[in-house]
Tab-separated table of C-alpha atoms and ligand atoms in Angstrom:
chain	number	residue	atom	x	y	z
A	27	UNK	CA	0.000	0.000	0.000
A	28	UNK	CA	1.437	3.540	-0.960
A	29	UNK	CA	-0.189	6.439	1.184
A	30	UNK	CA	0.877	10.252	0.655
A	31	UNK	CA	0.521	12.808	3.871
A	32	UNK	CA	-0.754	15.303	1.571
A	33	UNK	CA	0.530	18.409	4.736
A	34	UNK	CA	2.560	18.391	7.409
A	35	UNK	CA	5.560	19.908	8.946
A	36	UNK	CA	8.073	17.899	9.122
A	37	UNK	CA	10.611	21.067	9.330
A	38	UNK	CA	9.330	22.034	12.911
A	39	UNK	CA	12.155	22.104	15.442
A	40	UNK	CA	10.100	19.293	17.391
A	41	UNK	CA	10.954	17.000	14.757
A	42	UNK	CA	15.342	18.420	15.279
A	43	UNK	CA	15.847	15.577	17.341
A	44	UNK	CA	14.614	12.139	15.834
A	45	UNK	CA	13.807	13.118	12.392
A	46	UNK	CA	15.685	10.430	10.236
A	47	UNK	CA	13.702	7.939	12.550
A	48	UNK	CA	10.043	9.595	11.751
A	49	UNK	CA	10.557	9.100	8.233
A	50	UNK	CA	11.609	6.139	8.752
A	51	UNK	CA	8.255	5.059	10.801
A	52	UNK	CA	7.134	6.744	7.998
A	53	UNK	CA	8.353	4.597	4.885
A	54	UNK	CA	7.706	1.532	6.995
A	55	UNK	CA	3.792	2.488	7.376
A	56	UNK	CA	3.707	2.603	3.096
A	57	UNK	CA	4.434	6.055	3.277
A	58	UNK	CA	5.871	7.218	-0.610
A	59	UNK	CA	5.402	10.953	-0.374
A	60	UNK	CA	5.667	13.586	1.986
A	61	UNK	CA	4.532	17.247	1.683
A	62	UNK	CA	6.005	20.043	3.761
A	63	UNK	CA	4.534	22.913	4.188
A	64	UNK	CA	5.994	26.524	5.064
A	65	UNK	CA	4.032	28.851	6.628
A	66	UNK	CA	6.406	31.918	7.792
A	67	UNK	CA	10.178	33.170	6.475
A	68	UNK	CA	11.939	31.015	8.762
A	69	UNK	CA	9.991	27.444	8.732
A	70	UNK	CA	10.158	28.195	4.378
A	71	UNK	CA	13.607	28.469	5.220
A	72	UNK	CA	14.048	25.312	7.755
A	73	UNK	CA	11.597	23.101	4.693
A	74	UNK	CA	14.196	23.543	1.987
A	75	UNK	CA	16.652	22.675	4.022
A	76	UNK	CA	15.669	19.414	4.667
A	77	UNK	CA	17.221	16.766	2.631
A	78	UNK	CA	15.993	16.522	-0.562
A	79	UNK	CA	15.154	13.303	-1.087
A	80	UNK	CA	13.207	11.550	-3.361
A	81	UNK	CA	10.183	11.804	-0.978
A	82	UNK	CA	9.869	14.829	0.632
A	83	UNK	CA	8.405	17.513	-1.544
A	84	UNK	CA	7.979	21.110	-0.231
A	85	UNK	CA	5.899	24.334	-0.543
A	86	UNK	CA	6.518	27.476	0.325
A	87	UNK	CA	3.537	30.143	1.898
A	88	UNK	CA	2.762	32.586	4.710
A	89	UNK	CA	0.228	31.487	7.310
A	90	UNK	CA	-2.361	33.849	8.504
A	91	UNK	CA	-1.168	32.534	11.990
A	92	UNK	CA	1.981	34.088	11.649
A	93	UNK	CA	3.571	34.712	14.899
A	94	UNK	CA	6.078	37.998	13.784
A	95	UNK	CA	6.068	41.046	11.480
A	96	UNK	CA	6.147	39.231	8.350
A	97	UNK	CA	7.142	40.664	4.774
A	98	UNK	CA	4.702	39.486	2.162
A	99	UNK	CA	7.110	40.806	-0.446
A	100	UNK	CA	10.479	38.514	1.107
A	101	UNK	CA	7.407	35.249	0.895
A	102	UNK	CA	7.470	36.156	-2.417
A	103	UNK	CA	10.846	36.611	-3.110
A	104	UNK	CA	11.474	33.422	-1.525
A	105	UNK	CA	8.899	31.270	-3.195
A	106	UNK	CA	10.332	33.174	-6.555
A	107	UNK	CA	14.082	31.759	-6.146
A	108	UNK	CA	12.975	28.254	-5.064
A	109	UNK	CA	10.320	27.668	-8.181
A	110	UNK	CA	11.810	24.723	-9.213
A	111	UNK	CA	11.759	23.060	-6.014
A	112	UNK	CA	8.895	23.813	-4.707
A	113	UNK	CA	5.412	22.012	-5.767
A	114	UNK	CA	2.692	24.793	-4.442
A	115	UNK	CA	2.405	28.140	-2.844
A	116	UNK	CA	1.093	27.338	0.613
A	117	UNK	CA	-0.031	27.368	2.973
A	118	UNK	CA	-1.617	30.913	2.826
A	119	UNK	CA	-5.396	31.251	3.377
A	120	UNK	CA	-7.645	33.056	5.746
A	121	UNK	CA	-8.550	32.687	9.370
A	122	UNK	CA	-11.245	33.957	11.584
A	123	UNK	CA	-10.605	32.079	14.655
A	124	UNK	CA	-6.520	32.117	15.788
A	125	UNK	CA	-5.097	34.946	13.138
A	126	UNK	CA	-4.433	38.552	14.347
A	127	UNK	CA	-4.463	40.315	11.262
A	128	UNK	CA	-7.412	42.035	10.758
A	129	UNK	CA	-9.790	40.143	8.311
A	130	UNK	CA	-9.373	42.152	5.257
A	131	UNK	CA	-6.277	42.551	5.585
A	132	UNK	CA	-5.223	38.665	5.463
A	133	UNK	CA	-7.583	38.580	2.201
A	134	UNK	CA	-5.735	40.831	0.804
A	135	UNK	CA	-2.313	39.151	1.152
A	136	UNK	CA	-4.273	35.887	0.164
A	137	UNK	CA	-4.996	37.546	-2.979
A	138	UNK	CA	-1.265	38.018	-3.400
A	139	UNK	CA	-0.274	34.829	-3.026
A	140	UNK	CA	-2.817	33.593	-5.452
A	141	UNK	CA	-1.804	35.673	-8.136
A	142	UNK	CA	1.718	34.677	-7.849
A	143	UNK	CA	0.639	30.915	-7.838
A	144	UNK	CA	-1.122	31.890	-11.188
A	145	UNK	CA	1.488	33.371	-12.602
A	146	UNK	CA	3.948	30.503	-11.333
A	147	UNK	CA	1.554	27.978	-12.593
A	148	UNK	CA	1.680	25.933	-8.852
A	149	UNK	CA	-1.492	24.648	-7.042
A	150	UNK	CA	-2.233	26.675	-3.813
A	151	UNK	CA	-2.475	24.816	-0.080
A	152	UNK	CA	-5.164	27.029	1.500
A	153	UNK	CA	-5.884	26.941	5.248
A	154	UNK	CA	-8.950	28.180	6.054
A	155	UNK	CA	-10.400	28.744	8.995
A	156	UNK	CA	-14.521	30.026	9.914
A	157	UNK	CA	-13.337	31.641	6.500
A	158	UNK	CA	-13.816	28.490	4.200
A	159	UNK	CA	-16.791	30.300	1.672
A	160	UNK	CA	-14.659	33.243	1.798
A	161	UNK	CA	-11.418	31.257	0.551
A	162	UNK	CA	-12.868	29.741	-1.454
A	163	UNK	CA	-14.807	32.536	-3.310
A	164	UNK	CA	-11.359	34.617	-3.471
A	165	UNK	CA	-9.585	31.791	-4.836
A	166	UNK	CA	-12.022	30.795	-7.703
A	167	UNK	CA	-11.409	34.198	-9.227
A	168	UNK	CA	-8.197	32.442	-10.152
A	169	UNK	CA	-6.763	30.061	-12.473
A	170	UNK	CA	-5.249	28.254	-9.732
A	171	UNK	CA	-5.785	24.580	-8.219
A	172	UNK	CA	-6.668	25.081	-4.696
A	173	UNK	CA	-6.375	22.197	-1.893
A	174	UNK	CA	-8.019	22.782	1.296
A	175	UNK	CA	-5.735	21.662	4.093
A	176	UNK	CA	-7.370	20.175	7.060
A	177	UNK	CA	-10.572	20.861	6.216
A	178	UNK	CA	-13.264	22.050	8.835
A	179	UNK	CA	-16.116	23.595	7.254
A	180	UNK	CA	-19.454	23.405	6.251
A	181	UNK	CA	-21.237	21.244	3.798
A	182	UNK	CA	-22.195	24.300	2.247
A	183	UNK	CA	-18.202	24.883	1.538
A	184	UNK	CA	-17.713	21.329	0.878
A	185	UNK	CA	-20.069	21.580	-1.947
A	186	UNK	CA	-18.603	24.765	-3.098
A	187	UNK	CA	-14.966	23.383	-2.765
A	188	UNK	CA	-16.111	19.886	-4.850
A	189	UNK	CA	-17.959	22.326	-7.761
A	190	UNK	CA	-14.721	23.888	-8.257
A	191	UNK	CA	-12.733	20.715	-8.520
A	192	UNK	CA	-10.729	21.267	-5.606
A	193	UNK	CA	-9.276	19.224	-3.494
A	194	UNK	CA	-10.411	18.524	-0.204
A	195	UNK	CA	-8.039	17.264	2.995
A	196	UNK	CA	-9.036	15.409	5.886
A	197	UNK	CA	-6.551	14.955	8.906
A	198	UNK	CA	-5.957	12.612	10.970
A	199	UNK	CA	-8.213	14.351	13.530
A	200	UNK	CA	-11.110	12.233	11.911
A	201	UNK	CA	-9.942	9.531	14.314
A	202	UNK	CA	-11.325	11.534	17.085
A	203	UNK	CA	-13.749	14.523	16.135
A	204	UNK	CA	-17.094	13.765	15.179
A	205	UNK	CA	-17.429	16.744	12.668
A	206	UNK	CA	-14.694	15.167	11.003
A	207	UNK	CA	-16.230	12.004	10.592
A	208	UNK	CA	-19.472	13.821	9.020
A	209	UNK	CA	-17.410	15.599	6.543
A	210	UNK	CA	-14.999	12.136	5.531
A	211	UNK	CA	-19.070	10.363	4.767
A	212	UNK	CA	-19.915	13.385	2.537
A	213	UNK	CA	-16.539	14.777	0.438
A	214	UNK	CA	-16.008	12.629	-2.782
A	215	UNK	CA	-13.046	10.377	-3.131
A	216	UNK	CA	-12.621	11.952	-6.476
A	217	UNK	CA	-11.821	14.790	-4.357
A	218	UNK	CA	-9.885	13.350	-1.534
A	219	UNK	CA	-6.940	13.550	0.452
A	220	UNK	CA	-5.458	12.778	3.783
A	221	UNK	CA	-2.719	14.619	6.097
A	222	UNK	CA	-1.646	14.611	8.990
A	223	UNK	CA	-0.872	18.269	9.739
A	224	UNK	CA	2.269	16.691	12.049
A	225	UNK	CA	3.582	17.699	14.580
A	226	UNK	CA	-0.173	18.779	15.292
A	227	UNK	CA	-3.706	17.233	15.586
A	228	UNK	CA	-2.139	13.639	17.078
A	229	UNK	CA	-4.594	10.627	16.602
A	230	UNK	CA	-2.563	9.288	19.712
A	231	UNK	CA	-1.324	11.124	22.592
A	232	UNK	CA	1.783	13.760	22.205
A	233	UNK	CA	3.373	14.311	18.926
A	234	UNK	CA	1.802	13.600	15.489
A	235	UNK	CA	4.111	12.333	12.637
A	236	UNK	CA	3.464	11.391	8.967
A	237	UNK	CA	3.295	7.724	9.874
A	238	UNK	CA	0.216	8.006	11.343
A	239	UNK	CA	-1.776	9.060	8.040
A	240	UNK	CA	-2.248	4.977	8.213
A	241	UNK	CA	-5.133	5.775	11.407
A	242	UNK	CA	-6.733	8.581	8.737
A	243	UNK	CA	-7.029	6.262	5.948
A	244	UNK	CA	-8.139	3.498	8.167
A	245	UNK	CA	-10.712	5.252	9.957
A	246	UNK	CA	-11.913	6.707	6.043
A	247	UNK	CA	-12.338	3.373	4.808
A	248	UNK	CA	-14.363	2.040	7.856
A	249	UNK	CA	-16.591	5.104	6.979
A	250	UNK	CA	-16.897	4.672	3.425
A	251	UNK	CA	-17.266	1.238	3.492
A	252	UNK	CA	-14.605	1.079	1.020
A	253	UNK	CA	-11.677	-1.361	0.969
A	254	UNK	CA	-8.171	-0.111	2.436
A	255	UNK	CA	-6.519	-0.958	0.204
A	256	UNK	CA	-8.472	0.562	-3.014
A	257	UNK	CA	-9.139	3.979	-1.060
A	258	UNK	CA	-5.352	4.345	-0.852
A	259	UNK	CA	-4.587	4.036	-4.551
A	260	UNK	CA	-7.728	6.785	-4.956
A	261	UNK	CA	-6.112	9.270	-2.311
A	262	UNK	CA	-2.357	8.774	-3.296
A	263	UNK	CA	-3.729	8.836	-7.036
A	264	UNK	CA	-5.593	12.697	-6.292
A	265	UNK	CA	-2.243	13.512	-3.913
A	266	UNK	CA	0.129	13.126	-6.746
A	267	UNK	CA	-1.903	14.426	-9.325
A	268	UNK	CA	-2.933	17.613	-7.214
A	269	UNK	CA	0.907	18.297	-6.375
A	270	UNK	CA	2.740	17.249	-10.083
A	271	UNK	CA	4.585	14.294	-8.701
A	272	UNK	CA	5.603	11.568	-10.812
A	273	UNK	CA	4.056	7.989	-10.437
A	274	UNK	CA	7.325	6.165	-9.991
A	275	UNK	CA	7.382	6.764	-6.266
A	276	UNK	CA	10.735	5.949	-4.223
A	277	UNK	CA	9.910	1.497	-4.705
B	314	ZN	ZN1	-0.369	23.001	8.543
């Protein structure tokens, strides 16, 4: 079985000391892709300095979460000189509930972002939070590919997210939160992905790590009444095709 955690953040000093042995864990649970995610100057920074091997793929973005004074322009100007090795802009998006940034504000550096994406031709990692219609009404004005990380919202904005063809991500917090579990029996496997948003949102107790995808595509397939097995290839299938990776995988 070949799984893909589709978000994480594997570049987060919590990972410093044991991170050749996560991705190991990792590779043993069927594990053939990882993405790493950015979301401020300095964890863009820490992603593309992880080794680049054949598995770990990374994007490059601004979170609306972010913790210091930010530049929007050095974001750019980093996602700009690492085009090559990068496979989206992300994550950027748009939240109501943790970000400090006044709301229109954060749309309007969303709207950056997206327009660089389009003119970079990469897909866009959107988090979205008690924002997802918003996001998702921005981003359609766009010729981008959107994926919503860790999705959270609505049906209403499932719907809206599945008319536009985009993708839709479910972390490993299915396991656990009922809401979750609603939104994994409605989204479309045509649609689907899985993360694990690592180190956060742990299926288990402490850290989370992309191993553990294994408990979101478990927990899926129990849902869906669909075999383990088949609901994999579907998920890796959207992962790679959302995020330009090539088929041959690492076996
Ligand atoms: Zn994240």
């Amino acid at each position: 079985m070949e799984l893909v955690d589709s978000h994480c953040h594997l570049q987060m000093d919590s990972f410093d000391r044991d991170r050749e042995e996560v991705i190991r864990r990792a590779l043993a649970a069927g594990v053939v892709d990882i993405i790493v995610s950015g979301f401020d100057s300095i964890s863009n920074f820490k992603a593309l300095e992880l080794d680049s091997r054949q598995l770990l793929h990374v994007t490059l973005g601004l979170s609306p979460n972010m913790k210091r004074n930010e530049s929007v322009e050095f974001i750019k100007s980093q996602i700009l000189e690492n085009v090559e090795k990068i496979v989206a802009v992300g994550e950027i998006g748009l939240d109501r509930v943790k970000s400090r940034i006044p709301f229109e504000k954060q749309k309007g550096i969303f709207k950056e972002f997206l327009s660089l994406a389009e003119e970079i031709n990469k897909p866009v990692v959107i988090h979205a939070r008690e924002a997802e219609i918003d996001a998702i009404e921005i981003a359609r004005k766009y010729d981008v590919e959107c994926m919503l990380h860790c999705f959270n919202g609505s049906f209403k904005a499932l719907r809206m997210a599945q008319d536009s063809g985009y993708v839709v991500s479910i972390s490993t917090m299915v396991a656990f939160s009922e809401k979750q579990k609603k939104i994994a029996r409605e989204v479309e496997v045509e649609n689907l992905v899985i993360e694990t948003d690592s180190p956060f949102l742990s299926p288990k107790r402490g850290r989370n790590e992309p191993a553990f995808v294994k408990f979101a595509l478990e927990e899926i397939s129990k849902l869906k009444e669909i075999d383990e097995d088949e609901l994999a290839t579907f998920l890796t299938e959207n992962s790679r095709n959302f995020y330009g990776l090539s088929e041959s995988g690492i076996f």
